[in-house]
Amino acid sequence: MEILYLMIICSVSLAVVFLIIFIIGAKKGHFEDDESPAVRILMDDEIKEEKSENNKQEEKDNSDL
């Protein structure tokens, strides 16, 4: 019976620690942007294409000098 009390105290204190960590993370803004990581993977190819086009344009501009 005493082990049951010990386990309840341990589990409640562990839950409180995780709650405190969650509250600190929420106050610092770690959970603000929940949509863009899901969309970023879809837009990754477009961003790479735009960068390569910009690099080609810059190389062309630099070669004209």
CSV table of N, CA and C in Angstrom, one decimal:
chain,number,residue,atom,x,y,z
A,1,MET,N,0.8,-1.2,0.0
A,1,MET,CA,0.0,0.0,0.0
A,1,MET,C,0.9,1.3,0.0
A,2,GLU,N,2.0,1.2,0.7
A,2,GLU,CA,2.9,2.3,0.7
A,2,GLU,C,3.5,2.6,-0.7
A,3,ILE,N,3.7,1.6,-1.4
A,3,ILE,CA,4.3,1.8,-2.8
A,3,ILE,C,3.3,2.5,-3.7
A,4,LEU,N,2.0,2.3,-3.4
A,4,LEU,CA,1.0,3.0,-4.2
A,4,LEU,C,1.0,4.5,-3.9
A,5,TYR,N,1.2,4.9,-2.7
A,5,TYR,CA,1.3,6.3,-2.4
A,5,TYR,C,2.5,6.9,-3.0
A,6,LEU,N,3.6,6.2,-3.0
A,6,LEU,CA,4.9,6.7,-3.6
A,6,LEU,C,4.7,6.8,-5.1
A,7,MET,N,4.1,5.9,-5.7
A,7,MET,CA,3.9,6.0,-7.2
A,7,MET,C,2.9,7.1,-7.5
A,8,ILE,N,1.9,7.4,-6.8
A,8,ILE,CA,1.0,8.5,-7.0
A,8,ILE,C,1.7,9.8,-6.9
A,9,ILE,N,2.5,9.9,-5.8
A,9,ILE,CA,3.3,11.2,-5.6
A,9,ILE,C,4.3,11.4,-6.8
A,10,CYS,N,5.0,10.3,-7.2
A,10,CYS,CA,5.9,10.4,-8.3
A,10,CYS,C,5.2,10.8,-9.6
A,11,SER,N,4.1,10.2,-9.9
A,11,SER,CA,3.4,10.5,-11.2
A,11,SER,C,2.8,11.9,-11.2
A,12,VAL,N,2.3,12.4,-10.1
A,12,VAL,CA,1.7,13.7,-10.0
A,12,VAL,C,2.9,14.7,-10.1
A,13,SER,N,4.0,14.5,-9.4
A,13,SER,CA,5.1,15.4,-9.5
A,13,SER,C,5.7,15.5,-10.9
A,14,LEU,N,5.7,14.3,-11.6
A,14,LEU,CA,6.2,14.3,-13.0
A,14,LEU,C,5.2,15.1,-13.9
A,15,ALA,N,4.0,14.9,-13.7
A,15,ALA,CA,3.0,15.6,-14.5
A,15,ALA,C,3.1,17.1,-14.2
A,16,VAL,N,3.4,17.5,-13.0
A,16,VAL,CA,3.5,19.0,-12.7
A,16,VAL,C,4.8,19.5,-13.4
A,17,VAL,N,5.8,18.7,-13.5
A,17,VAL,CA,7.1,19.2,-14.1
A,17,VAL,C,6.8,19.3,-15.6
A,18,PHE,N,6.1,18.4,-16.3
A,18,PHE,CA,5.8,18.5,-17.7
A,18,PHE,C,4.8,19.7,-17.9
A,19,LEU,N,3.9,20.0,-17.0
A,19,LEU,CA,3.0,21.1,-17.2
A,19,LEU,C,3.8,22.4,-17.1
A,20,ILE,N,4.8,22.5,-16.2
A,20,ILE,CA,5.6,23.7,-16.1
A,20,ILE,C,6.4,23.9,-17.3
A,21,ILE,N,7.0,22.8,-17.8
A,21,ILE,CA,7.8,22.9,-19.1
A,21,ILE,C,6.9,23.4,-20.2
A,22,PHE,N,5.7,22.9,-20.3
A,22,PHE,CA,4.8,23.3,-21.4
A,22,PHE,C,4.4,24.8,-21.3
A,23,ILE,N,4.1,25.2,-20.1
A,23,ILE,CA,3.8,26.6,-19.9
A,23,ILE,C,4.9,27.5,-20.2
A,24,ILE,N,6.1,27.2,-19.9
A,24,ILE,CA,7.3,28.0,-20.2
A,24,ILE,C,7.5,28.0,-21.7
A,25,GLY,N,7.3,26.9,-22.4
A,25,GLY,CA,7.4,26.9,-23.8
A,25,GLY,C,6.3,27.7,-24.5
A,26,ALA,N,5.1,27.6,-24.0
A,26,ALA,CA,4.0,28.4,-24.6
A,26,ALA,C,4.3,29.9,-24.4
A,27,LYS,N,4.8,30.3,-23.3
A,27,LYS,CA,5.1,31.7,-23.1
A,27,LYS,C,6.2,32.2,-24.0
A,28,LYS,N,7.2,31.4,-24.3
A,28,LYS,CA,8.3,31.8,-25.1
A,28,LYS,C,7.9,31.7,-26.6
A,29,GLY,N,6.7,31.2,-26.9
A,29,GLY,CA,6.2,31.2,-28.3
A,29,GLY,C,6.6,30.0,-29.2
A,30,HIS,N,7.0,28.9,-28.5
A,30,HIS,CA,7.4,27.7,-29.3
A,30,HIS,C,6.2,27.1,-30.1
A,31,PHE,N,5.0,27.4,-29.7
A,31,PHE,CA,3.8,26.7,-30.3
A,31,PHE,C,3.0,27.7,-31.1
A,32,GLU,N,3.6,28.8,-31.5
A,32,GLU,CA,2.9,29.9,-32.2
A,32,GLU,C,2.6,29.5,-33.7
A,33,ASP,N,3.6,29.0,-34.4
A,33,ASP,CA,3.4,28.7,-35.8
A,33,ASP,C,3.2,27.3,-36.0
A,34,ASP,N,1.9,26.9,-36.1
A,34,ASP,CA,1.6,25.4,-36.3
A,34,ASP,C,1.2,25.1,-37.7
A,35,GLU,N,1.1,26.1,-38.6
A,35,GLU,CA,0.7,25.7,-40.0
A,35,GLU,C,1.8,25.7,-41.0
A,36,SER,N,2.8,26.6,-40.9
A,36,SER,CA,3.8,26.7,-41.9
A,36,SER,C,4.7,25.5,-42.0
A,37,PRO,N,5.0,24.8,-40.9
A,37,PRO,CA,5.9,23.6,-41.1
A,37,PRO,C,5.2,22.5,-42.0
A,38,ALA,N,3.9,22.4,-42.0
A,38,ALA,CA,3.2,21.5,-42.8
A,38,ALA,C,3.2,22.0,-44.3
A,39,VAL,N,3.1,23.3,-44.5
A,39,VAL,CA,3.1,23.8,-45.8
A,39,VAL,C,4.5,24.0,-46.4
A,40,ARG,N,5.5,24.2,-45.5
A,40,ARG,CA,6.8,24.5,-46.0
A,40,ARG,C,7.4,23.3,-46.8
A,41,ILE,N,7.0,22.1,-46.4
A,41,ILE,CA,7.5,20.9,-47.2
A,41,ILE,C,6.9,20.9,-48.6
A,42,LEU,N,5.7,21.5,-48.8
A,42,LEU,CA,5.1,21.5,-50.1
A,42,LEU,C,5.7,22.6,-51.0
A,43,MET,N,6.2,23.7,-50.3
A,43,MET,CA,6.7,24.9,-51.0
A,43,MET,C,8.2,24.8,-51.2
A,44,ASP,N,8.8,23.7,-50.7
A,44,ASP,CA,10.3,23.6,-50.8
A,44,ASP,C,10.8,23.6,-52.2
A,45,ASP,N,10.2,22.9,-53.1
A,45,ASP,CA,10.7,22.9,-54.5
A,45,ASP,C,10.6,24.2,-55.2
A,46,GLU,N,9.5,24.9,-54.9
A,46,GLU,CA,9.3,26.3,-55.5
A,46,GLU,C,10.3,27.2,-55.0
A,47,ILE,N,10.7,27.1,-53.7
A,47,ILE,CA,11.7,28.0,-53.2
A,47,ILE,C,13.1,27.7,-53.8
A,48,LYS,N,13.4,26.5,-54.0
A,48,LYS,CA,14.7,26.1,-54.6
A,48,LYS,C,14.7,26.6,-56.1
A,49,GLU,N,13.6,26.5,-56.8
A,49,GLU,CA,13.6,26.9,-58.2
A,49,GLU,C,13.7,28.4,-58.2
A,50,GLU,N,13.1,29.2,-57.3
A,50,GLU,CA,13.2,30.6,-57.3
A,50,GLU,C,14.7,31.0,-57.0
A,51,LYS,N,15.3,30.3,-56.1
A,51,LYS,CA,16.7,30.6,-55.7
A,51,LYS,C,17.6,30.4,-56.9
A,52,SER,N,17.4,29.3,-57.6
A,52,SER,CA,18.3,28.9,-58.7
A,52,SER,C,18.1,29.9,-59.9
A,53,GLU,N,16.8,30.4,-60.1
A,53,GLU,CA,16.6,31.4,-61.1
A,53,GLU,C,17.2,32.7,-60.7
A,54,ASN,N,17.2,33.1,-59.4
A,54,ASN,CA,17.8,34.3,-59.0
A,54,ASN,C,19.3,34.2,-59.1
A,55,ASN,N,19.9,33.1,-58.8
A,55,ASN,CA,21.3,32.9,-59.0
A,55,ASN,C,21.8,33.0,-60.4
A,56,LYS,N,21.0,32.4,-61.3
A,56,LYS,CA,21.3,32.5,-62.7
A,56,LYS,C,21.2,34.0,-63.2
A,57,GLN,N,20.2,34.7,-62.7
A,57,GLN,CA,20.1,36.1,-63.1
A,57,GLN,C,21.2,36.9,-62.6
A,58,GLU,N,21.7,36.6,-61.3
A,58,GLU,CA,22.8,37.4,-60.8
A,58,GLU,C,24.1,37.1,-61.5
A,59,GLU,N,24.3,35.8,-61.9
A,59,GLU,CA,25.5,35.4,-62.7
A,59,GLU,C,25.5,36.1,-64.0
A,60,LYS,N,24.3,36.2,-64.6
A,60,LYS,CA,24.2,36.9,-65.9
A,60,LYS,C,24.5,38.4,-65.8
A,61,ASP,N,24.0,39.0,-64.7
A,61,ASP,CA,24.2,40.4,-64.5
A,61,ASP,C,25.7,40.7,-64.2
A,62,ASN,N,26.3,39.8,-63.4
A,62,ASN,CA,27.8,39.9,-63.1
A,62,ASN,C,28.7,39.7,-64.3
A,63,SER,N,28.2,38.9,-65.2
A,63,SER,CA,29.0,38.6,-66.4
A,63,SER,C,29.0,39.8,-67.4
A,64,ASP,N,27.9,40.6,-67.3
A,64,ASP,CA,27.7,41.8,-68.2
A,64,ASP,C,28.7,42.9,-67.7
A,65,LEU,N,29.2,42.8,-66.5
A,65,LEU,CA,30.1,43.9,-66.0
A,65,LEU,C,31.4,43.7,-66.6
